């Protein structure tokens, strides 16, 4: 049995906590850690554990803990992951892996040096539809991959700090790291150049104070082997949560994603046909998170390489940085 400590018991943390507590075989949630008494209290009420910490440094010293799931704000990922690696704990770290490429390199080196697993939270790779599409693409059914398009739109109004893109990176940082990982996974190669354009279309009232803030972005990418990529990202779209992918090959295409919450369609006498929209990533990727957590425990038990590695996490961070640079400097950024 792999004994797990959840570090960060907020919004995404509780998803992993619930999975590790009840849905993952071979793993057991035994500890919670969060400096916020309020968050900890809420988590404790729901998840029965043996140990509770407010300081991750104490948590990683507990010899009963085999692995940690790091779900704190991104700015703390590096110090926690390195402390966990030094204490010989296996690590599942939420995306984005860290604030910049240098931090990622240090985290990867620490995991290698202390011989622990480091998996990064790109749960879309564990989604059944994404995995099925990957099998189809790899089998050659659509010929050679030519163009991969991926979009993510989030419904929520930005929190006030998000208007300052030196703090949030805007949609490229908040949502598109998932799309970058999807593109790299389906292309099987690395991005050579990226170009971004964007604008603030939904929050005109902050244009003067935050001229660099954008809520919508469109990115064109080219891979080192010539394949093409297109990503778009948006915040505060209000209609729901939207994540869709199209892979165009020389002989066909594969589509992933649907904007509907479920398959029910209501036709009304006024001629309207209504289908509820997907409202949240937590619902859309519910099963993918379980499979991601199960895969993490399995890779520890079977001593195999995680499906999503620290390197994958670092490459997405690198693309976020390149995309933002392109947007702000209005130029194509060459990565190789
Ligand atoms: N995979 C995904 O699609 C996905 C979705 C949402 C969030 N995330 C990522 O998960 C991470 C957390 O996001 P969230 O939305 O859950 O944030 P959140 O603010 O809801 O929760 C973060 C929690 O971490 C706690 N925390 C802060 N510093 C800590 C520390 N030093 N040690 C332990 N706990 C600490 C906070 O008190 C809070 O309870 C971020 O990196 C975010 O990008 C990923």
GROMACS .gro file of C-alpha atoms and ligand atoms in nm:
model
  380
    1UNK     CA    1   0.000   0.000   0.000
    2UNK     CA    2   0.134   0.344  -0.099
    3UNK     CA    3   0.066   0.594   0.182
    4UNK     CA    4  -0.009   0.939   0.051
    5UNK     CA    5  -0.001   1.294   0.186
    6UNK     CA    6  -0.203   1.565   0.011
    7UNK     CA    7  -0.018   1.898   0.022
    8UNK     CA    8  -0.262   2.179  -0.058
    9UNK     CA    9  -0.626   2.102   0.023
   10UNK     CA   10  -0.795   2.366  -0.194
   11UNK     CA   11  -1.010   2.336  -0.505
   12UNK     CA   12  -0.801   2.091  -0.707
   13UNK     CA   13  -0.644   1.934  -0.396
   14UNK     CA   14  -0.975   1.796  -0.276
   15UNK     CA   15  -1.028   1.620  -0.610
   16UNK     CA   16  -0.702   1.428  -0.565
   17UNK     CA   17  -0.777   1.381  -0.194
   18UNK     CA   18  -1.113   1.220  -0.261
   19UNK     CA   19  -0.964   0.995  -0.528
   20UNK     CA   20  -0.672   0.881  -0.314
   21UNK     CA   21  -0.905   0.823  -0.018
   22UNK     CA   22  -1.163   0.610  -0.195
   23UNK     CA   23  -1.113   0.547  -0.565
   24UNK     CA   24  -0.751   0.440  -0.615
   25UNK     CA   25  -0.641   0.084  -0.546
   26UNK     CA   26  -0.299   0.029  -0.391
   27UNK     CA   27  -0.297   0.383  -0.247
   28UNK     CA   28  -0.418   0.524   0.083
   29UNK     CA   29  -0.457   0.888   0.184
   30UNK     CA   30  -0.305   0.910   0.533
   31UNK     CA   31  -0.211   1.278   0.569
   32UNK     CA   32  -0.325   1.630   0.483
   33UNK     CA   33  -0.116   1.946   0.479
   34UNK     CA   34  -0.224   2.308   0.434
   35UNK     CA   35  -0.119   2.627   0.617
   36UNK     CA   36  -0.479   2.750   0.602
   37UNK     CA   37  -0.669   2.625   0.909
   38UNK     CA   38  -0.994   2.683   0.722
   39UNK     CA   39  -0.894   2.470   0.421
   40UNK     CA   40  -0.752   2.202   0.648
   41UNK     CA   41  -1.064   2.191   0.862
   42UNK     CA   42  -1.287   2.150   0.556
   43UNK     CA   43  -1.067   1.871   0.422
   44UNK     CA   44  -1.049   1.694   0.761
   45UNK     CA   45  -1.425   1.689   0.788
   46UNK     CA   46  -1.450   1.504   0.459
   47UNK     CA   47  -1.136   1.291   0.451
   48UNK     CA   48  -1.042   1.072   0.747
   49UNK     CA   49  -0.661   1.071   0.786
   50UNK     CA   50  -0.405   0.982   1.053
   51UNK     CA   51  -0.188   1.292   1.021
   52UNK     CA   52  -0.258   1.661   0.971
   53UNK     CA   53   0.010   1.926   0.911
   54UNK     CA   54   0.024   2.300   0.856
   55UNK     CA   55   0.388   2.287   0.740
   56UNK     CA   56   0.496   2.066   0.449
   57UNK     CA   57   0.851   2.041   0.594
   58UNK     CA   58   0.711   1.842   0.886
   59UNK     CA   59   0.489   1.633   0.662
   60UNK     CA   60   0.773   1.510   0.441
   61UNK     CA   61   0.969   1.400   0.753
   62UNK     CA   62   0.700   1.143   0.839
   63UNK     CA   63   0.847   0.798   0.755
   64UNK     CA   64   0.496   0.651   0.711
   65UNK     CA   65   0.439   0.869   0.403
   66UNK     CA   66   0.556   0.719   0.071
   67UNK     CA   67   0.429   0.981  -0.172
   68UNK     CA   68   0.290   1.334  -0.189
   69UNK     CA   69   0.041   1.506  -0.418
   70UNK     CA   70   0.136   1.873  -0.450
   71UNK     CA   71  -0.164   2.095  -0.520
   72UNK     CA   72  -0.058   2.431  -0.381
   73UNK     CA   73  -0.043   2.758  -0.575
   74UNK     CA   74   0.223   2.714  -0.844
   75UNK     CA   75   0.468   2.953  -0.684
   76UNK     CA   76   0.531   2.698  -0.402
   77UNK     CA   77   0.566   2.388  -0.621
   78UNK     CA   78   0.945   2.407  -0.652
   79UNK     CA   79   1.034   2.424  -0.282
   80UNK     CA   80   0.783   2.155  -0.187
   81UNK     CA   81   0.878   1.915  -0.466
   82UNK     CA   82   1.249   1.947  -0.387
   83UNK     CA   83   1.188   1.895  -0.012
   84UNK     CA   84   0.974   1.588  -0.088
   85UNK     CA   85   1.237   1.443  -0.324
   86UNK     CA   86   1.510   1.495  -0.063
   87UNK     CA   87   1.292   1.308   0.187
   88UNK     CA   88   1.255   1.025  -0.069
   89UNK     CA   89   0.884   1.073  -0.130
   90UNK     CA   90   0.738   1.007  -0.475
   91UNK     CA   91   0.566   1.312  -0.620
   92UNK     CA   92   0.256   1.392  -0.823
   93UNK     CA   93   0.269   1.768  -0.885
   94UNK     CA   94  -0.014   1.967  -1.036
   95UNK     CA   95   0.047   2.168  -1.350
   96UNK     CA   96   0.202   2.410  -1.424
   97UNK     CA   97   0.507   2.231  -1.284
   98UNK     CA   98   0.674   2.557  -1.178
   99UNK     CA   99   0.708   2.927  -1.253
  100UNK     CA  100   0.988   2.892  -1.509
  101UNK     CA  101   1.216   2.648  -1.688
  102UNK     CA  102   1.504   2.685  -1.440
  103UNK     CA  103   1.281   2.583  -1.148
  104UNK     CA  104   1.160   2.280  -1.347
  105UNK     CA  105   1.519   2.173  -1.415
  106UNK     CA  106   1.599   2.185  -1.044
  107UNK     CA  107   1.289   1.982  -0.956
  108UNK     CA  108   1.364   1.717  -1.222
  109UNK     CA  109   1.726   1.694  -1.101
  110UNK     CA  110   1.614   1.649  -0.739
  111UNK     CA  111   1.373   1.366  -0.834
  112UNK     CA  112   1.646   1.197  -1.037
  113UNK     CA  113   1.910   1.233  -0.767
  114UNK     CA  114   1.686   1.087  -0.497
  115UNK     CA  115   1.535   0.826  -0.730
  116UNK     CA  116   1.171   0.915  -0.680
  117UNK     CA  117   0.891   0.936  -0.937
  118UNK     CA  118   0.786   1.281  -1.055
  119UNK     CA  119   0.453   1.288  -1.239
  120UNK     CA  120   0.291   1.612  -1.361
  121UNK     CA  121  -0.085   1.676  -1.351
  122UNK     CA  122  -0.179   1.680  -1.718
  123UNK     CA  123  -0.491   1.474  -1.654
  124UNK     CA  124  -0.616   1.505  -2.014
  125UNK     CA  125  -0.367   1.234  -2.109
  126UNK     CA  126  -0.569   0.999  -1.884
  127UNK     CA  127  -0.906   1.092  -2.028
  128UNK     CA  128  -1.060   0.797  -2.217
  129UNK     CA  129  -1.137   1.005  -2.528
  130UNK     CA  130  -0.786   1.149  -2.543
  131UNK     CA  131  -0.637   0.800  -2.500
  132UNK     CA  132  -0.864   0.654  -2.769
  133UNK     CA  133  -0.771   0.937  -3.008
  134UNK     CA  134  -0.402   0.881  -2.936
  135UNK     CA  135  -0.439   0.511  -3.024
  136UNK     CA  136  -0.615   0.599  -3.351
  137UNK     CA  137  -0.351   0.855  -3.447
  138UNK     CA  138  -0.062   0.621  -3.357
  139UNK     CA  139  -0.220   0.336  -3.557
  140UNK     CA  140  -0.188   0.547  -3.873
  141UNK     CA  141  -0.563   0.543  -3.949
  142UNK     CA  142  -0.562   0.913  -4.041
  143UNK     CA  143  -0.226   0.901  -4.216
  144UNK     CA  144   0.051   1.135  -4.107
  145UNK     CA  145  -0.039   1.408  -3.861
  146UNK     CA  146  -0.042   1.748  -4.031
  147UNK     CA  147  -0.217   1.991  -3.793
  148UNK     CA  148  -0.325   1.968  -3.428
  149UNK     CA  149  -0.576   2.223  -3.298
  150UNK     CA  150  -0.663   2.251  -2.931
  151UNK     CA  151  -0.873   2.501  -2.741
  152UNK     CA  152  -0.959   2.567  -2.380
  153UNK     CA  153  -1.216   2.824  -2.270
  154UNK     CA  154  -1.296   2.884  -1.904
  155UNK     CA  155  -1.623   3.038  -1.784
  156UNK     CA  156  -1.522   3.231  -1.470
  157UNK     CA  157  -1.471   3.602  -1.425
  158UNK     CA  158  -1.099   3.663  -1.359
  159UNK     CA  159  -0.997   3.715  -0.996
  160UNK     CA  160  -0.868   4.076  -0.953
  161UNK     CA  161  -0.498   3.964  -0.937
  162UNK     CA  162  -0.532   3.791  -1.277
  163UNK     CA  163  -0.556   4.125  -1.461
  164UNK     CA  164  -0.189   4.177  -1.382
  165UNK     CA  165  -0.031   3.934  -1.625
  166UNK     CA  166   0.306   3.947  -1.451
  167UNK     CA  167   0.122   3.754  -1.176
  168UNK     CA  168  -0.111   3.531  -1.377
  169UNK     CA  169   0.028   3.506  -1.736
  170UNK     CA  170  -0.338   3.530  -1.847
  171UNK     CA  171  -0.506   3.244  -2.037
  172UNK     CA  172  -0.176   3.120  -2.184
  173UNK     CA  173  -0.064   3.036  -1.831
  174UNK     CA  174  -0.400   2.962  -1.672
  175UNK     CA  175  -0.548   2.729  -1.931
  176UNK     CA  176  -0.325   2.669  -2.235
  177UNK     CA  177  -0.051   2.464  -2.070
  178UNK     CA  178  -0.295   2.172  -2.108
  179UNK     CA  179  -0.326   2.246  -2.482
  180UNK     CA  180   0.051   2.269  -2.524
  181UNK     CA  181   0.089   1.928  -2.361
  182UNK     CA  182  -0.183   1.786  -2.587
  183UNK     CA  183  -0.008   1.920  -2.898
  184UNK     CA  184   0.331   1.778  -2.796
  185UNK     CA  185   0.172   1.441  -2.711
  186UNK     CA  186  -0.009   1.402  -3.043
  187UNK     CA  187   0.274   1.548  -3.253
  188UNK     CA  188   0.542   1.332  -3.091
  189UNK     CA  189   0.782   1.617  -3.152
  190UNK     CA  190   0.884   1.952  -3.006
  191UNK     CA  191   0.769   2.303  -3.095
  192UNK     CA  192   1.019   2.504  -3.298
  193UNK     CA  193   0.833   2.836  -3.322
  194UNK     CA  194   0.529   3.007  -3.178
  195UNK     CA  195   0.331   3.321  -3.257
  196UNK     CA  196   0.053   3.467  -3.042
  197UNK     CA  197  -0.205   3.741  -3.082
  198UNK     CA  198  -0.466   3.832  -2.825
  199UNK     CA  199  -0.689   4.098  -2.680
  200UNK     CA  200  -0.910   4.204  -2.392
  201UNK     CA  201  -1.264   4.173  -2.525
  202UNK     CA  202  -1.474   4.108  -2.214
  203UNK     CA  203  -1.328   4.337  -1.945
  204UNK     CA  204  -1.305   4.683  -2.106
  205UNK     CA  205  -1.316   4.850  -1.762
  206UNK     CA  206  -0.958   4.733  -1.682
  207UNK     CA  207  -0.802   4.830  -2.017
  208UNK     CA  208  -0.651   5.152  -1.885
  209UNK     CA  209  -0.506   5.012  -1.563
  210UNK     CA  210  -0.390   4.682  -1.718
  211UNK     CA  211  -0.312   4.748  -2.086
  212UNK     CA  212  -0.137   4.409  -2.127
  213UNK     CA  213  -0.431   4.209  -1.991
  214UNK     CA  214  -0.588   3.983  -2.250
  215UNK     CA  215  -0.881   3.742  -2.209
  216UNK     CA  216  -0.854   3.572  -2.547
  217UNK     CA  217  -0.550   3.445  -2.733
  218UNK     CA  218  -0.478   3.265  -3.058
  219UNK     CA  219  -0.145   3.087  -3.105
  220UNK     CA  220   0.012   2.934  -3.416
  221UNK     CA  221   0.292   2.684  -3.370
  222UNK     CA  222   0.527   2.486  -3.589
  223UNK     CA  223   0.701   2.167  -3.479
  224UNK     CA  224   1.064   2.080  -3.553
  225UNK     CA  225   0.945   1.811  -3.800
  226UNK     CA  226   0.719   2.056  -3.987
  227UNK     CA  227   0.381   1.967  -3.829
  228UNK     CA  228   0.152   2.259  -3.752
  229UNK     CA  229  -0.032   2.350  -3.434
  230UNK     CA  230  -0.305   2.596  -3.337
  231UNK     CA  231  -0.418   2.676  -2.985
  232UNK     CA  232  -0.674   2.917  -2.855
  233UNK     CA  233  -0.743   3.015  -2.499
  234UNK     CA  234  -1.004   3.228  -2.332
  235UNK     CA  235  -1.114   3.327  -1.985
  236UNK     CA  236  -1.455   3.450  -1.871
  237UNK     CA  237  -1.641   3.306  -2.171
  238UNK     CA  238  -1.942   3.262  -1.939
  239UNK     CA  239  -2.121   2.997  -2.148
  240UNK     CA  240  -1.939   2.705  -1.984
  241UNK     CA  241  -1.615   2.510  -1.983
  242UNK     CA  242  -1.496   2.410  -2.326
  243UNK     CA  243  -1.202   2.184  -2.422
  244UNK     CA  244  -1.183   2.048  -2.776
  245UNK     CA  245  -0.915   1.903  -3.002
  246UNK     CA  246  -0.891   1.825  -3.373
  247UNK     CA  247  -0.608   1.623  -3.524
  248UNK     CA  248  -0.588   1.654  -3.901
  249UNK     CA  249  -0.394   1.386  -4.086
  250UNK     CA  250  -0.308   1.329  -4.450
  251UNK     CA  251  -0.601   1.078  -4.474
  252UNK     CA  252  -0.858   1.193  -4.221
  253UNK     CA  253  -0.913   1.365  -3.891
  254UNK     CA  254  -0.998   1.289  -3.529
  255UNK     CA  255  -1.215   1.512  -3.311
  256UNK     CA  256  -1.219   1.509  -2.931
  257UNK     CA  257  -1.465   1.695  -2.715
  258UNK     CA  258  -1.818   1.809  -2.693
  259UNK     CA  259  -1.958   2.127  -2.544
  260UNK     CA  260  -2.252   1.947  -2.384
  261UNK     CA  261  -2.266   1.832  -2.025
  262UNK     CA  262  -2.450   1.514  -2.112
  263UNK     CA  263  -2.640   1.358  -2.399
  264UNK     CA  264  -2.989   1.483  -2.304
  265UNK     CA  265  -3.148   1.713  -2.560
  266UNK     CA  266  -3.481   1.885  -2.488
  267UNK     CA  267  -3.697   2.000  -2.781
  268UNK     CA  268  -3.958   2.259  -2.680
  269UNK     CA  269  -4.285   2.357  -2.844
  270UNK     CA  270  -4.148   2.703  -2.930
  271UNK     CA  271  -3.901   2.529  -3.161
  272UNK     CA  272  -3.604   2.562  -2.928
  273UNK     CA  273  -3.372   2.266  -2.887
  274UNK     CA  274  -3.180   2.281  -2.559
  275UNK     CA  275  -2.875   2.088  -2.447
  276UNK     CA  276  -2.701   2.185  -2.118
  277UNK     CA  277  -2.346   2.316  -2.160
  278UNK     CA  278  -2.045   2.171  -1.978
  279UNK     CA  279  -1.999   2.391  -1.671
  280UNK     CA  280  -1.669   2.285  -1.516
  281UNK     CA  281  -1.336   2.109  -1.571
  282UNK     CA  282  -1.398   1.919  -1.247
  283UNK     CA  283  -1.699   1.749  -1.409
  284UNK     CA  284  -1.557   1.709  -1.760
  285UNK     CA  285  -1.235   1.546  -1.638
  286UNK     CA  286  -1.372   1.372  -1.327
  287UNK     CA  287  -1.274   1.023  -1.444
  288UNK     CA  288  -0.945   1.144  -1.592
  289UNK     CA  289  -0.834   1.263  -1.245
  290UNK     CA  290  -0.911   0.921  -1.097
  291UNK     CA  291  -0.715   0.748  -1.374
  292UNK     CA  292  -0.429   0.997  -1.333
  293UNK     CA  293  -0.410   0.928  -0.958
  294UNK     CA  294  -0.433   0.553  -1.018
  295UNK     CA  295  -0.152   0.572  -1.275
  296UNK     CA  296   0.067   0.757  -1.024
  297UNK     CA  297   0.020   0.486  -0.760
  298UNK     CA  298   0.072   0.214  -1.023
  299UNK     CA  299   0.399   0.362  -1.146
  300UNK     CA  300   0.533   0.358  -0.790
  301UNK     CA  301   0.419  -0.001  -0.728
  302UNK     CA  302   0.545  -0.128  -1.066
  303UNK     CA  303   0.853   0.096  -1.071
  304UNK     CA  304   0.775   0.231  -1.417
  305UNK     CA  305   0.819   0.574  -1.573
  306UNK     CA  306   0.515   0.804  -1.519
  307UNK     CA  307   0.309   0.865  -1.836
  308UNK     CA  308   0.356   1.241  -1.786
  309UNK     CA  309   0.708   1.323  -1.674
  310UNK     CA  310   0.885   1.623  -1.522
  311UNK     CA  311   1.026   1.687  -1.869
  312UNK     CA  312   0.672   1.714  -2.010
  313UNK     CA  313   0.589   1.959  -1.733
  314UNK     CA  314   0.896   2.166  -1.813
  315UNK     CA  315   0.826   2.176  -2.188
  316UNK     CA  316   0.475   2.312  -2.124
  317UNK     CA  317   0.618   2.580  -1.893
  318UNK     CA  318   0.866   2.671  -2.166
  319UNK     CA  319   0.584   2.706  -2.421
  320UNK     CA  320   0.379   2.925  -2.186
  321UNK     CA  321   0.679   3.156  -2.153
  322UNK     CA  322   0.743   3.161  -2.529
  323UNK     CA  323   0.374   3.223  -2.604
  324UNK     CA  324   0.356   3.514  -2.362
  325UNK     CA  325   0.679   3.662  -2.498
  326UNK     CA  326   0.539   3.643  -2.851
  327UNK     CA  327   0.214   3.810  -2.744
  328UNK     CA  328   0.382   4.096  -2.558
  329UNK     CA  329   0.662   4.157  -2.807
  330UNK     CA  330   0.442   4.098  -3.115
  331UNK     CA  331   0.690   3.866  -3.285
  332UNK     CA  332   0.746   3.501  -3.372
  333UNK     CA  333   0.949   3.331  -3.097
  334UNK     CA  334   1.193   3.066  -3.218
  335UNK     CA  335   1.254   2.783  -2.973
  336UNK     CA  336   1.512   2.595  -3.174
  337LIG     N1  337  -0.505   2.002  -1.364
  337LIG     C1  338  -0.585   2.106  -1.369
  337LIG     O1  339  -0.663   2.122  -1.462
  337LIG     C2  340  -0.585   2.205  -1.258
  337LIG     C3  341  -0.706   2.266  -1.222
  337LIG     C4  342  -0.704   2.359  -1.116
  337LIG     C5  343  -0.585   2.389  -1.053
  337LIG     N2  344  -0.469   2.329  -1.093
  337LIG     C6  345  -0.341   2.363  -1.028
  337LIG     O2  346  -0.345   2.318  -0.893
  337LIG     C7  347  -0.276   2.409  -0.809
  337LIG     C8  348  -0.371   2.457  -0.699
  337LIG     O3  349  -0.480   2.525  -0.758
  337LIG     P1  350  -0.622   2.540  -0.682
  337LIG     O4  351  -0.713   2.595  -0.781
  337LIG     O5  352  -0.657   2.413  -0.612
  337LIG     O6  353  -0.584   2.652  -0.573
  337LIG     P2  354  -0.658   2.682  -0.434
  337LIG     O7  355  -0.621   2.823  -0.401
  337LIG     O8  356  -0.801   2.642  -0.439
  337LIG     O9  357  -0.585   2.582  -0.330
  337LIG     C9  358  -0.451   2.589  -0.297
  337LIG    C10  359  -0.434   2.543  -0.153
  337LIG    O10  360  -0.293   2.536  -0.125
  337LIG    C11  361  -0.273   2.585   0.007
  337LIG     N3  362  -0.134   2.624   0.025
  337LIG    C12  363  -0.076   2.744   0.001
  337LIG     N4  364   0.056   2.738   0.032
  337LIG    C13  365   0.079   2.611   0.078
  337LIG    C14  366   0.195   2.546   0.128
  337LIG     N5  367   0.312   2.607   0.136
  337LIG     N6  368   0.183   2.417   0.167
  337LIG    C15  369   0.064   2.353   0.159
  337LIG     N7  370  -0.049   2.412   0.112
  337LIG    C16  371  -0.041   2.539   0.072
  337LIG    C17  372  -0.372   2.700   0.020
  337LIG    O11  373  -0.396   2.734   0.156
  337LIG    C18  374  -0.495   2.642  -0.051
  337LIG    O12  375  -0.579   2.573   0.038
  337LIG    C19  376  -0.222   2.520  -0.900
  337LIG    O13  377  -0.091   2.490  -0.938
  337LIG    C20  378  -0.317   2.513  -1.019
  337LIG    O14  379  -0.259   2.562  -1.139
  337LIG    C21  380  -0.468   2.238  -1.192
   0.00000   0.00000   0.00000
